[in-house]
Amino acid sequence: MRSRSALTAAFVSAALLLAGCSGGEEKESPSADPVTEKVEPATWPLTGEQLAEGKAAERDHPVLVAKIDNTSSASPQVGLGKADLVFEEMVEGRMTRLAAFFYSTLPTEVGPVRSMRATDIGIVSPVDGVLVTSGAAEETKARLARAGVTFIEEGVAGFRRDPSRSQTYSVMADLKTLAKGKKAKPARPDDYFVFGAPEDLPQGKPAKAFDVDFGNHTTSWAFSNGTYANVNGLAGQGDEFPATNVLVIRVKVADAGYTDMAGNFVPESVFEGEGQAQLFHGGKVIDATWSKDGRSGALQLEANGEELKVPVGKTWVELLPVDDAKVTLKK
């Protein structure tokens, strides 16, 4: 697991006294007092993009991960266009919910915010992300607390209710306000992926349009003008997530150990171990494998026996169950 420490390391060498060779005089050499400072990468950790000049000072908050509803009742979703990274995960009834990562930009309105799941432990832990949630079942809160995951739930400054929406889907979050509650400057998160350039990718096969079917929800993608668009998404016009990459990760699904209020089985996507993956970029797809050492471990990708680097840019991750779910390429 990669180190999370971004603290300055100081190495001080003692002054060396050297004997002079002329006239028997002893000459004292200048004291050597080098200080080696670990320099943070000048890139954003969730996209690999270069920091604009003067932007480093803005990295004074943790990664905030908003849980956003992904059913028709959520329309329009707000803030997705400003996210750096998005995970789509299965919830009860084989519907889906989004975990939207915000770091380079903190919008003043994101939502509708919904409850978190145990699945989120494996999603946010690699970058010490702070979950922004409307709440959760007590069992889920206990699981996240034991895993050391921080979360902020409705009831503090930074949340509001939108009266134009139905009660369940009315929670909105101001991420700038929520970030102010995190006073200590955190260490820069590790990069979520090993980033690279498109020319680093192995040969793929054409994939300009495809469906990701979770069983009771399908997310449809189409490639155009350099990015993949979620053609049946719920984001407001002009607020869509511009996906440079779509990464499909096949995961096992476990029983979270309790049911929802309607008595439905609550699934937990197990985001650790290893499995099959597909990386969509530039209108092509590359078959790959993934591995992750524990829920907080770094995600590793391989294709053809070699490390697979994710092209710099925004990535949408489909955390897709191994069973009863599929990806269909379309012409």
GROMACS .gro file of C-alpha atoms in nm:
model
  331
    1MET     CA    1   0.000   0.000   0.000
    2ARG     CA    2   0.139   0.332  -0.096
    3SER     CA    3   0.241   0.571   0.185
    4ARG     CA    4  -0.006   0.847   0.266
    5SER     CA    5   0.257   1.064   0.443
    6ALA     CA    6   0.326   1.400   0.285
    7LEU     CA    7   0.524   1.534   0.585
    8THR     CA    8   0.857   1.705   0.533
    9ALA     CA    9   1.158   1.483   0.596
   10ALA     CA   10   1.472   1.662   0.723
   11PHE     CA   11   1.808   1.505   0.708
   12VAL     CA   12   2.085   1.704   0.877
   13SER     CA   13   2.448   1.602   0.835
   14ALA     CA   14   2.712   1.698   1.093
   15ALA     CA   15   2.976   1.955   1.000
   16LEU     CA   16   3.297   1.791   0.889
   17LEU     CA   17   3.633   1.929   1.004
   18LEU     CA   18   3.904   1.882   0.746
   19ALA     CA   19   4.273   1.935   0.807
   20GLY     CA   20   4.432   2.183   0.570
   21CYS     CA   21   4.737   2.071   0.383
   22SER     CA   22   4.933   2.400   0.369
   23GLY     CA   23   5.120   2.561   0.659
   24GLY     CA   24   4.985   2.303   0.901
   25GLU     CA   25   4.673   2.512   0.951
   26GLU     CA   26   4.348   2.335   1.011
   27LYS     CA   27   4.068   2.472   0.800
   28GLU     CA   28   3.707   2.424   0.894
   29SER     CA   29   3.491   2.334   0.602
   30PRO     CA   30   3.154   2.506   0.565
   31SER     CA   31   2.885   2.332   0.764
   32ALA     CA   32   2.672   2.110   0.548
   33ASP     CA   33   2.310   2.151   0.647
   34PRO     CA   34   2.108   2.020   0.356
   35VAL     CA   35   1.734   1.990   0.397
   36THR     CA   36   1.558   1.752   0.163
   37GLU     CA   37   1.191   1.826   0.125
   38LYS     CA   38   0.940   1.586  -0.021
   39VAL     CA   39   0.770   1.769  -0.305
   40GLU     CA   40   0.405   1.692  -0.367
   41PRO     CA   41   0.322   1.601  -0.727
   42ALA     CA   42   0.193   1.902  -0.919
   43THR     CA   43  -0.115   1.706  -1.027
   44TRP     CA   44  -0.465   1.638  -0.902
   45PRO     CA   45  -0.478   1.292  -0.740
   46LEU     CA   46  -0.817   1.190  -0.880
   47THR     CA   47  -0.760   1.289  -1.243
   48GLY     CA   48  -0.383   1.309  -1.291
   49GLU     CA   49  -0.428   1.654  -1.447
   50GLN     CA   50  -0.166   1.923  -1.396
   51LEU     CA   51  -0.226   2.185  -1.131
   52ALA     CA   52  -0.274   2.533  -1.269
   53GLU     CA   53  -0.033   2.793  -1.132
   54GLY     CA   54  -0.129   2.895  -0.780
   55LYS     CA   55  -0.375   2.609  -0.734
   56ALA     CA   56  -0.166   2.412  -0.484
   57ALA     CA   57  -0.295   2.624  -0.198
   58GLU     CA   58  -0.648   2.505  -0.275
   59ARG     CA   59  -0.562   2.150  -0.177
   60ASP     CA   60  -0.624   2.232   0.189
   61HIS     CA   61  -0.918   1.999   0.244
   62PRO     CA   62  -0.986   1.627   0.225
   63VAL     CA   63  -1.154   1.456  -0.068
   64LEU     CA   64  -1.530   1.493  -0.017
   65VAL     CA   65  -1.743   1.209  -0.152
   66ALA     CA   66  -2.113   1.287  -0.191
   67LYS     CA   67  -2.364   1.001  -0.204
   68ILE     CA   68  -2.608   1.102  -0.479
   69ASP     CA   69  -2.934   0.932  -0.566
   70ASN     CA   70  -2.950   0.776  -0.912
   71THR     CA   71  -3.320   0.707  -0.964
   72SER     CA   72  -3.570   0.913  -1.162
   73SER     CA   73  -3.679   1.081  -0.837
   74ALA     CA   74  -3.336   1.248  -0.822
   75SER     CA   75  -3.378   1.441  -1.144
   76PRO     CA   76  -3.209   1.674  -1.194
   77GLN     CA   77  -2.887   1.569  -1.022
   78VAL     CA   78  -2.678   1.871  -0.926
   79GLY     CA   79  -2.299   1.907  -0.921
   80LEU     CA   80  -2.187   1.601  -1.119
   81GLY     CA   81  -2.019   1.817  -1.381
   82LYS     CA   82  -1.774   1.943  -1.118
   83ALA     CA   83  -1.683   1.598  -0.980
   84ASP     CA   84  -1.335   1.459  -1.043
   85LEU     CA   85  -1.431   1.092  -1.018
   86VAL     CA   86  -1.760   0.903  -0.990
   87PHE     CA   87  -1.837   0.550  -0.872
   88GLU     CA   88  -2.169   0.385  -0.952
   89GLU     CA   89  -2.259   0.109  -0.706
   90MET     CA   90  -2.551  -0.130  -0.671
   91VAL     CA   91  -2.800  -0.083  -0.386
   92GLU     CA   92  -3.127  -0.254  -0.292
   93GLY     CA   93  -3.346  -0.382  -0.572
   94ARG     CA   94  -3.046  -0.384  -0.807
   95MET     CA   95  -3.081  -0.008  -0.851
   96THR     CA   96  -2.773   0.216  -0.826
   97ARG     CA   97  -2.636   0.509  -0.629
   98LEU     CA   98  -2.342   0.737  -0.704
   99ALA     CA   99  -2.037   0.821  -0.498
  100ALA     CA  100  -1.913   1.148  -0.649
  101PHE     CA  101  -1.559   1.258  -0.553
  102PHE     CA  102  -1.483   1.630  -0.524
  103TYR     CA  103  -1.134   1.769  -0.469
  104SER     CA  104  -1.020   2.010  -0.740
  105THR     CA  105  -1.351   2.198  -0.715
  106LEU     CA  106  -1.598   2.220  -0.426
  107PRO     CA  107  -1.947   2.317  -0.550
  108THR     CA  108  -2.184   2.507  -0.325
  109GLU     CA  109  -2.468   2.272  -0.420
  110VAL     CA  110  -2.458   1.895  -0.475
  111GLY     CA  111  -2.737   1.643  -0.459
  112PRO     CA  112  -2.981   1.504  -0.394
  113VAL     CA  113  -2.773   1.352  -0.117
  114ARG     CA  114  -2.875   1.006   0.005
  115SER     CA  115  -2.753   0.748   0.255
  116MET     CA  116  -2.421   0.565   0.251
  117ARG     CA  117  -2.350   0.190   0.237
  118ALA     CA  118  -2.082  -0.050   0.360
  119THR     CA  119  -1.965  -0.071  -0.003
  120ASP     CA  120  -1.835   0.284   0.039
  121ILE     CA  121  -1.558   0.168   0.272
  122GLY     CA  122  -1.364   0.018  -0.018
  123ILE     CA  123  -1.447   0.310  -0.246
  124VAL     CA  124  -1.333   0.605  -0.029
  125SER     CA  125  -1.059   0.452   0.189
  126PRO     CA  126  -0.776   0.463  -0.070
  127VAL     CA  127  -0.780   0.846  -0.057
  128ASP     CA  128  -0.912   0.892   0.300
  129GLY     CA  129  -1.227   1.039   0.152
  130VAL     CA  130  -1.489   1.197   0.378
  131LEU     CA  131  -1.841   1.080   0.295
  132VAL     CA  132  -2.118   1.339   0.262
  133THR     CA  133  -2.444   1.160   0.339
  134SER     CA  134  -2.802   1.208   0.452
  135GLY     CA  135  -2.738   0.932   0.708
  136ALA     CA  136  -2.731   0.553   0.716
  137ALA     CA  137  -2.852   0.246   0.901
  138GLU     CA  138  -2.688   0.210   1.243
  139GLU     CA  139  -2.518  -0.110   1.124
  140THR     CA  140  -2.359   0.082   0.838
  141LYS     CA  141  -2.241   0.364   1.064
  142ALA     CA  142  -2.080   0.113   1.296
  143ARG     CA  143  -1.904  -0.060   1.005
  144LEU     CA  144  -1.767   0.267   0.871
  145ALA     CA  145  -1.653   0.377   1.216
  146ARG     CA  146  -1.465   0.051   1.270
  147ALA     CA  147  -1.302   0.095   0.929
  148GLY     CA  148  -1.189   0.448   1.022
  149VAL     CA  149  -1.402   0.617   0.756
  150THR     CA  150  -1.511   0.973   0.836
  151PHE     CA  151  -1.857   1.088   0.733
  152ILE     CA  152  -2.063   1.406   0.761
  153GLU     CA  153  -2.438   1.363   0.777
  154GLU     CA  154  -2.734   1.594   0.754
  155GLY     CA  155  -2.787   1.812   1.058
  156VAL     CA  156  -2.481   2.037   1.042
  157ALA     CA  157  -2.414   2.364   0.861
  158GLY     CA  158  -2.369   2.294   0.491
  159PHE     CA  159  -2.686   2.089   0.439
  160ARG     CA  160  -3.023   2.227   0.333
  161ARG     CA  161  -3.357   2.098   0.212
  162ASP     CA  162  -3.481   2.193  -0.134
  163PRO     CA  163  -3.856   2.259  -0.092
  164SER     CA  164  -3.917   2.200  -0.464
  165ARG     CA  165  -3.824   1.832  -0.425
  166SER     CA  166  -4.002   1.549  -0.246
  167GLN     CA  167  -3.888   1.495   0.113
  168THR     CA  168  -3.673   1.186   0.055
  169TYR     CA  169  -3.489   1.348  -0.234
  170SER     CA  170  -3.455   1.703  -0.102
  171VAL     CA  171  -3.120   1.699   0.083
  172MET     CA  172  -2.860   1.922  -0.084
  173ALA     CA  173  -2.503   1.988   0.032
  174ASP     CA  174  -2.273   2.290   0.015
  175LEU     CA  175  -1.928   2.131  -0.004
  176LYS     CA  176  -1.739   2.456   0.053
  177THR     CA  177  -1.914   2.502   0.385
  178LEU     CA  178  -1.864   2.139   0.485
  179ALA     CA  179  -1.493   2.160   0.402
  180LYS     CA  180  -1.451   2.454   0.641
  181GLY     CA  181  -1.527   2.219   0.927
  182LYS     CA  182  -1.206   2.029   0.847
  183LYS     CA  183  -0.952   2.272   0.991
  184ALA     CA  184  -0.634   2.064   0.987
  185LYS     CA  185  -0.459   2.055   0.650
  186PRO     CA  186  -0.464   1.690   0.541
  187ALA     CA  187  -0.188   1.511   0.357
  188ARG     CA  188  -0.228   1.508  -0.021
  189PRO     CA  189  -0.420   1.193  -0.112
  190ASP     CA  190  -0.245   0.926  -0.312
  191ASP     CA  191  -0.335   0.907  -0.679
  192TYR     CA  192  -0.644   0.690  -0.718
  193PHE     CA  193  -0.504   0.530  -1.035
  194VAL     CA  194  -0.168   0.491  -1.199
  195PHE     CA  195  -0.209   0.761  -1.461
  196GLY     CA  196  -0.066   0.764  -1.809
  197ALA     CA  197  -0.121   0.891  -2.161
  198PRO     CA  198  -0.349   0.742  -2.430
  199GLU     CA  199  -0.044   0.626  -2.622
  200ASP     CA  200   0.049   0.407  -2.323
  201LEU     CA  201  -0.262   0.194  -2.378
  202PRO     CA  202  -0.248  -0.145  -2.549
  203GLN     CA  203  -0.454  -0.211  -2.858
  204GLY     CA  204  -0.826  -0.223  -2.782
  205LYS     CA  205  -1.136  -0.304  -2.980
  206PRO     CA  206  -1.400  -0.055  -3.101
  207ALA     CA  207  -1.652   0.049  -2.836
  208LYS     CA  208  -1.823   0.374  -2.920
  209ALA     CA  209  -2.145   0.285  -2.738
  210PHE     CA  210  -2.226   0.036  -2.465
  211ASP     CA  211  -2.472  -0.048  -2.188
  212VAL     CA  212  -2.387  -0.137  -1.828
  213ASP     CA  213  -2.677  -0.343  -1.690
  214PHE     CA  214  -2.699  -0.385  -1.311
  215GLY     CA  215  -3.015  -0.597  -1.331
  216ASN     CA  216  -3.277  -0.331  -1.262
  217HIS     CA  217  -3.089  -0.027  -1.390
  218THR     CA  218  -2.890   0.025  -1.708
  219THR     CA  219  -2.639   0.306  -1.763
  220SER     CA  220  -2.586   0.376  -2.133
  221TRP     CA  221  -2.270   0.539  -2.270
  222ALA     CA  222  -2.180   0.690  -2.607
  223PHE     CA  223  -1.844   0.827  -2.721
  224SER     CA  224  -1.836   1.166  -2.890
  225ASN     CA  225  -1.588   1.456  -2.913
  226GLY     CA  226  -1.328   1.287  -2.695
  227THR     CA  227  -1.546   1.186  -2.398
  228TYR     CA  228  -1.812   0.934  -2.302
  229ALA     CA  229  -2.156   1.076  -2.228
  230ASN     CA  230  -2.412   0.906  -2.004
  231VAL     CA  231  -2.697   0.929  -2.253
  232ASN     CA  232  -2.969   0.827  -2.007
  233GLY     CA  233  -2.825   1.012  -1.708
  234LEU     CA  234  -3.017   1.238  -1.471
  235ALA     CA  235  -2.777   1.532  -1.445
  236GLY     CA  236  -2.912   1.878  -1.518
  237GLN     CA  237  -2.840   2.020  -1.862
  238GLY     CA  238  -2.482   2.145  -1.875
  239ASP     CA  239  -2.402   1.964  -1.549
  240GLU     CA  240  -2.322   1.624  -1.698
  241PHE     CA  241  -2.006   1.435  -1.602
  242PRO     CA  242  -1.757   1.442  -1.893
  243ALA     CA  243  -1.596   1.098  -1.869
  244THR     CA  244  -1.256   1.071  -2.032
  245ASN     CA  245  -1.260   0.708  -1.917
  246VAL     CA  246  -1.523   0.457  -1.810
  247LEU     CA  247  -1.379   0.176  -1.599
  248VAL     CA  248  -1.592  -0.134  -1.537
  249ILE     CA  249  -1.482  -0.341  -1.238
  250ARG     CA  250  -1.654  -0.676  -1.178
  251VAL     CA  251  -1.703  -0.743  -0.806
  252LYS     CA  252  -1.855  -1.007  -0.583
  253VAL     CA  253  -2.165  -0.907  -0.389
  254ALA     CA  254  -2.219  -1.001  -0.025
  255ASP     CA  255  -2.511  -0.966   0.215
  256ALA     CA  256  -2.462  -0.648   0.420
  257GLY     CA  257  -2.633  -0.827   0.710
  258TYR     CA  258  -2.959  -0.634   0.735
  259THR     CA  259  -3.261  -0.531   0.527
  260ASP     CA  260  -3.395  -0.189   0.433
  261MET     CA  261  -3.722  -0.042   0.563
  262ALA     CA  262  -3.915  -0.230   0.294
  263GLY     CA  263  -3.753  -0.560   0.389
  264ASN     CA  264  -3.523  -0.572   0.084
  265PHE     CA  265  -3.185  -0.743   0.094
  266VAL     CA  266  -2.908  -0.484   0.122
  267PRO     CA  267  -2.613  -0.576  -0.104
  268GLU     CA  268  -2.249  -0.498  -0.034
  269SER     CA  269  -2.010  -0.483  -0.329
  270VAL     CA  270  -1.678  -0.624  -0.213
  271PHE     CA  271  -1.418  -0.386  -0.350
  272GLU     CA  272  -1.106  -0.582  -0.259
  273GLY     CA  273  -0.934  -0.889  -0.395
  274GLU     CA  274  -0.919  -0.930  -0.770
  275GLY     CA  275  -1.132  -0.976  -1.078
  276GLN     CA  276  -1.204  -0.881  -1.437
  277ALA     CA  277  -1.219  -0.524  -1.566
  278GLN     CA  278  -1.272  -0.323  -1.883
  279LEU     CA  279  -1.130   0.020  -1.957
  280PHE     CA  280  -1.315   0.233  -2.212
  281HIS     CA  281  -1.122   0.523  -2.363
  282GLY     CA  282  -1.121   0.700  -2.698
  283GLY     CA  283  -1.399   0.487  -2.845
  284LYS     CA  284  -1.220   0.161  -2.766
  285VAL     CA  285  -1.228  -0.095  -2.487
  286ILE     CA  286  -0.939  -0.284  -2.330
  287ASP     CA  287  -0.997  -0.607  -2.141
  288ALA     CA  288  -0.806  -0.609  -1.813
  289THR     CA  289  -0.782  -0.747  -1.462
  290TRP     CA  290  -0.789  -0.559  -1.133
  291SER     CA  291  -0.653  -0.623  -0.785
  292LYS     CA  292  -0.678  -0.440  -0.454
  293ASP     CA  293  -0.511  -0.545  -0.130
  294GLY     CA  294  -0.783  -0.482   0.128
  295ARG     CA  295  -1.049  -0.215   0.128
  296SER     CA  296  -0.797   0.065   0.179
  297GLY     CA  297  -0.548  -0.074  -0.071
  298ALA     CA  298  -0.451   0.092  -0.397
  299LEU     CA  299  -0.628  -0.019  -0.714
  300GLN     CA  300  -0.400  -0.195  -0.961
  301LEU     CA  301  -0.488  -0.271  -1.323
  302GLU     CA  302  -0.318  -0.506  -1.569
  303ALA     CA  303  -0.366  -0.589  -1.936
  304ASN     CA  304  -0.170  -0.850  -2.127
  305GLY     CA  305   0.044  -0.913  -1.818
  306GLU     CA  306   0.156  -0.549  -1.787
  307GLU     CA  307   0.047  -0.253  -1.577
  308LEU     CA  308  -0.247  -0.071  -1.731
  309LYS     CA  309  -0.232   0.306  -1.687
  310VAL     CA  310  -0.551   0.510  -1.683
  311PRO     CA  311  -0.535   0.810  -1.918
  312VAL     CA  312  -0.531   1.147  -1.743
  313GLY     CA  313  -0.879   1.293  -1.706
  314LYS     CA  314  -1.210   1.227  -1.534
  315THR     CA  315  -1.310   0.866  -1.478
  316TRP     CA  316  -1.648   0.703  -1.411
  317VAL     CA  317  -1.618   0.365  -1.240
  318GLU     CA  318  -1.893   0.106  -1.275
  319LEU     CA  319  -1.871  -0.128  -0.973
  320LEU     CA  320  -2.060  -0.404  -1.150
  321PRO     CA  321  -2.163  -0.734  -0.987
  322VAL     CA  322  -2.014  -1.052  -1.129
  323ASP     CA  323  -2.354  -1.228  -1.128
  324ASP     CA  324  -2.670  -1.123  -1.312
  325ALA     CA  325  -2.514  -0.810  -1.458
  326LYS     CA  326  -2.352  -0.744  -1.794
  327VAL     CA  327  -2.183  -0.504  -2.034
  328THR     CA  328  -2.319  -0.495  -2.389
  329LEU     CA  329  -2.127  -0.330  -2.673
  330LYS     CA  330  -2.348  -0.159  -2.930
  331LYS     CA  331  -2.282  -0.068  -3.291
   0.00000   0.00000   0.00000
